[in-house]
Amino acid sequence: MSSKPLQFGVLLLPSYQLLDAVGPFDYINNHTQSYLKMCNIPDAIANKGAHIVWHFISWDLAPVQPSSGPPQNPTCTYADCTPLDYLIVPGPDPTAPLPAGCAAFLQRLMAADTFKALLTVCTGSAAAAQSGVLDGRRVCSNKYVLRVLAGAGALNRRVRWVGDARWAVDGKVWSAAGVTAGIDLAAEFARVHFDKEVVELVKELSEYRPNPAQPDEFARILEGVDLA
Ligand SMILES: *[C@@H]1O[C@H](CO)[C@@H](O)[C@H](O)[C@H]1NC(C)=O
């Protein structure tokens, strides 16, 4: 791994699903040198771990109330956040409008050459789609929500929604379907970006066998629903 730390953001939207954020960022953070050393993993392996700086982003620094649990403290704002390499968007209420400044923040980020990928979890994709940055991309979302939105004539059809996969990767857009698929997406992210030995070790530490994108048993939720 290069020693330049990866700048990783987590977007804290009002009422976001706590586990959509924590599952993926904790799984990814498990691949860092500092975490592996904390677990007393021998240096020979731990030194192959990643360096990550985490940023928790909101419109101001007031604590954000997630779906459950205590309010969470942002560490930076849309205006002053350091240039990011990656951003995780956990799912909020998919029909709630984005907070002021959020769409512009996402547009700026996706247009930056140095920004490598957006990772959405569950309805995080429906929220991010409001900014236009997912237009034309193959994107997963919570399937039940996609069905409800399609039924209500409220589906954003500029996005190419994927109805039969747990996660999808299309260029800079990495998206997961439901909350548990967020950890599968994080595992796929780790497989592609991190040291192979570390990736295998973290599966054991986490006692988790990541699911592939397909087959997806929940694809049945969207059977007969026109997503195009
Ligand atoms: C990260 O690793 C610890 C064990 O070191 C494990 O308990 C935890 O579940 C892992 N995180 C995730 C999201 O699996």
PDB file of N, CA, C and O and ligand atoms in Angstrom, residues 22-23 26-27 30 35 39 183 205-206 208, ligand 1:
ATOM      1  N   VAL A  22     -22.326   2.275   9.399  1.00  0.00           N
ATOM      2  CA  VAL A  22     -21.362   1.590  10.273  1.00  0.00           C
ATOM      3  C   VAL A  22     -20.875   0.271   9.675  1.00  0.00           C
ATOM      4  O   VAL A  22     -19.681  -0.035   9.755  1.00  0.00           O
ATOM      5  N   GLY A  23     -21.788  -0.524   9.078  1.00  0.00           N
ATOM      6  CA  GLY A  23     -21.380  -1.823   8.526  1.00  0.00           C
ATOM      7  C   GLY A  23     -20.241  -1.651   7.534  1.00  0.00           C
ATOM      8  O   GLY A  23     -19.145  -2.184   7.731  1.00  0.00           O
ATOM      9  N   ASP A  26     -16.981   0.202   9.049  1.00  0.00           N
ATOM     10  CA  ASP A  26     -16.254  -0.642   9.998  1.00  0.00           C
ATOM     11  C   ASP A  26     -15.558  -1.790   9.262  1.00  0.00           C
ATOM     12  O   ASP A  26     -14.412  -2.128   9.565  1.00  0.00           O
ATOM     13  N   TYR A  27     -16.245  -2.362   8.278  1.00  0.00           N
ATOM     14  CA  TYR A  27     -15.629  -3.464   7.522  1.00  0.00           C
ATOM     15  C   TYR A  27     -14.389  -2.964   6.776  1.00  0.00           C
ATOM     16  O   TYR A  27     -13.340  -3.608   6.792  1.00  0.00           O
ATOM     17  N   ASN A  30     -11.479  -2.214   9.054  1.00  0.00           N
ATOM     18  CA  ASN A  30     -10.805  -3.419   9.543  1.00  0.00           C
ATOM     19  C   ASN A  30      -9.549  -3.747   8.734  1.00  0.00           C
ATOM     20  O   ASN A  30      -8.727  -4.522   9.181  1.00  0.00           O
ATOM     21  N   TYR A  35      -5.877  -0.578  12.735  1.00  0.00           N
ATOM     22  CA  TYR A  35      -6.810  -1.532  13.343  1.00  0.00           C
ATOM     23  C   TYR A  35      -6.165  -2.910  13.501  1.00  0.00           C
ATOM     24  O   TYR A  35      -6.310  -3.555  14.543  1.00  0.00           O
ATOM     25  N   CYS A  39      -5.406  -5.200  16.910  1.00  0.00           N
ATOM     26  CA  CYS A  39      -5.821  -6.601  17.095  1.00  0.00           C
ATOM     27  C   CYS A  39      -4.611  -7.518  17.292  1.00  0.00           C
ATOM     28  O   CYS A  39      -4.776  -8.745  17.235  1.00  0.00           O
ATOM     29  N   ILE A 183     -22.344  -4.346   3.396  1.00  0.00           N
ATOM     30  CA  ILE A 183     -21.101  -4.993   3.848  1.00  0.00           C
ATOM     31  C   ILE A 183     -20.519  -5.825   2.705  1.00  0.00           C
ATOM     32  O   ILE A 183     -19.301  -5.881   2.540  1.00  0.00           O
ATOM     33  N   LEU A 205     -11.350 -12.472  10.726  1.00  0.00           N
ATOM     34  CA  LEU A 205     -11.541 -11.625  11.919  1.00  0.00           C
ATOM     35  C   LEU A 205     -13.014 -11.283  12.079  1.00  0.00           C
ATOM     36  O   LEU A 205     -13.547 -11.252  13.181  1.00  0.00           O
ATOM     37  N   SER A 206     -13.650 -10.998  10.956  1.00  0.00           N
ATOM     38  CA  SER A 206     -15.045 -10.561  10.975  1.00  0.00           C
ATOM     39  C   SER A 206     -16.011 -11.740  10.966  1.00  0.00           C
ATOM     40  O   SER A 206     -17.213 -11.539  11.106  1.00  0.00           O
ATOM     41  N   TYR A 208     -17.004 -13.373   8.472  1.00  0.00           N
ATOM     42  CA  TYR A 208     -17.992 -13.060   7.448  1.00  0.00           C
ATOM     43  C   TYR A 208     -17.547 -13.569   6.090  1.00  0.00           C
ATOM     44  O   TYR A 208     -16.400 -13.387   5.692  1.00  0.00           O
TER      45      TYR A 208
HETATM   46  C1  LIG B   1     -14.224  -5.892  12.128  1.00  0.00           C
HETATM   47  O1  LIG B   1     -13.416  -6.820  12.825  1.00  0.00           O
HETATM   48  C2  LIG B   1     -13.873  -7.188  14.122  1.00  0.00           C
HETATM   49  C3  LIG B   1     -12.926  -8.197  14.721  1.00  0.00           C
HETATM   50  O2  LIG B   1     -11.648  -7.708  14.795  1.00  0.00           O
HETATM   51  C4  LIG B   1     -15.243  -7.808  14.022  1.00  0.00           C
HETATM   52  O3  LIG B   1     -15.726  -8.076  15.324  1.00  0.00           O
HETATM   53  C5  LIG B   1     -16.178  -6.851  13.318  1.00  0.00           C
HETATM   54  O4  LIG B   1     -17.428  -7.469  13.142  1.00  0.00           O
HETATM   55  C6  LIG B   1     -15.614  -6.480  11.962  1.00  0.00           C
HETATM   56  N1  LIG B   1     -16.525  -5.537  11.305  1.00  0.00           N
HETATM   57  C7  LIG B   1     -17.478  -5.939  10.458  1.00  0.00           C
HETATM   58  C8  LIG B   1     -18.379  -4.879   9.915  1.00  0.00           C
HETATM   59  O5  LIG B   1     -17.639  -7.102  10.139  1.00  0.00           O
END
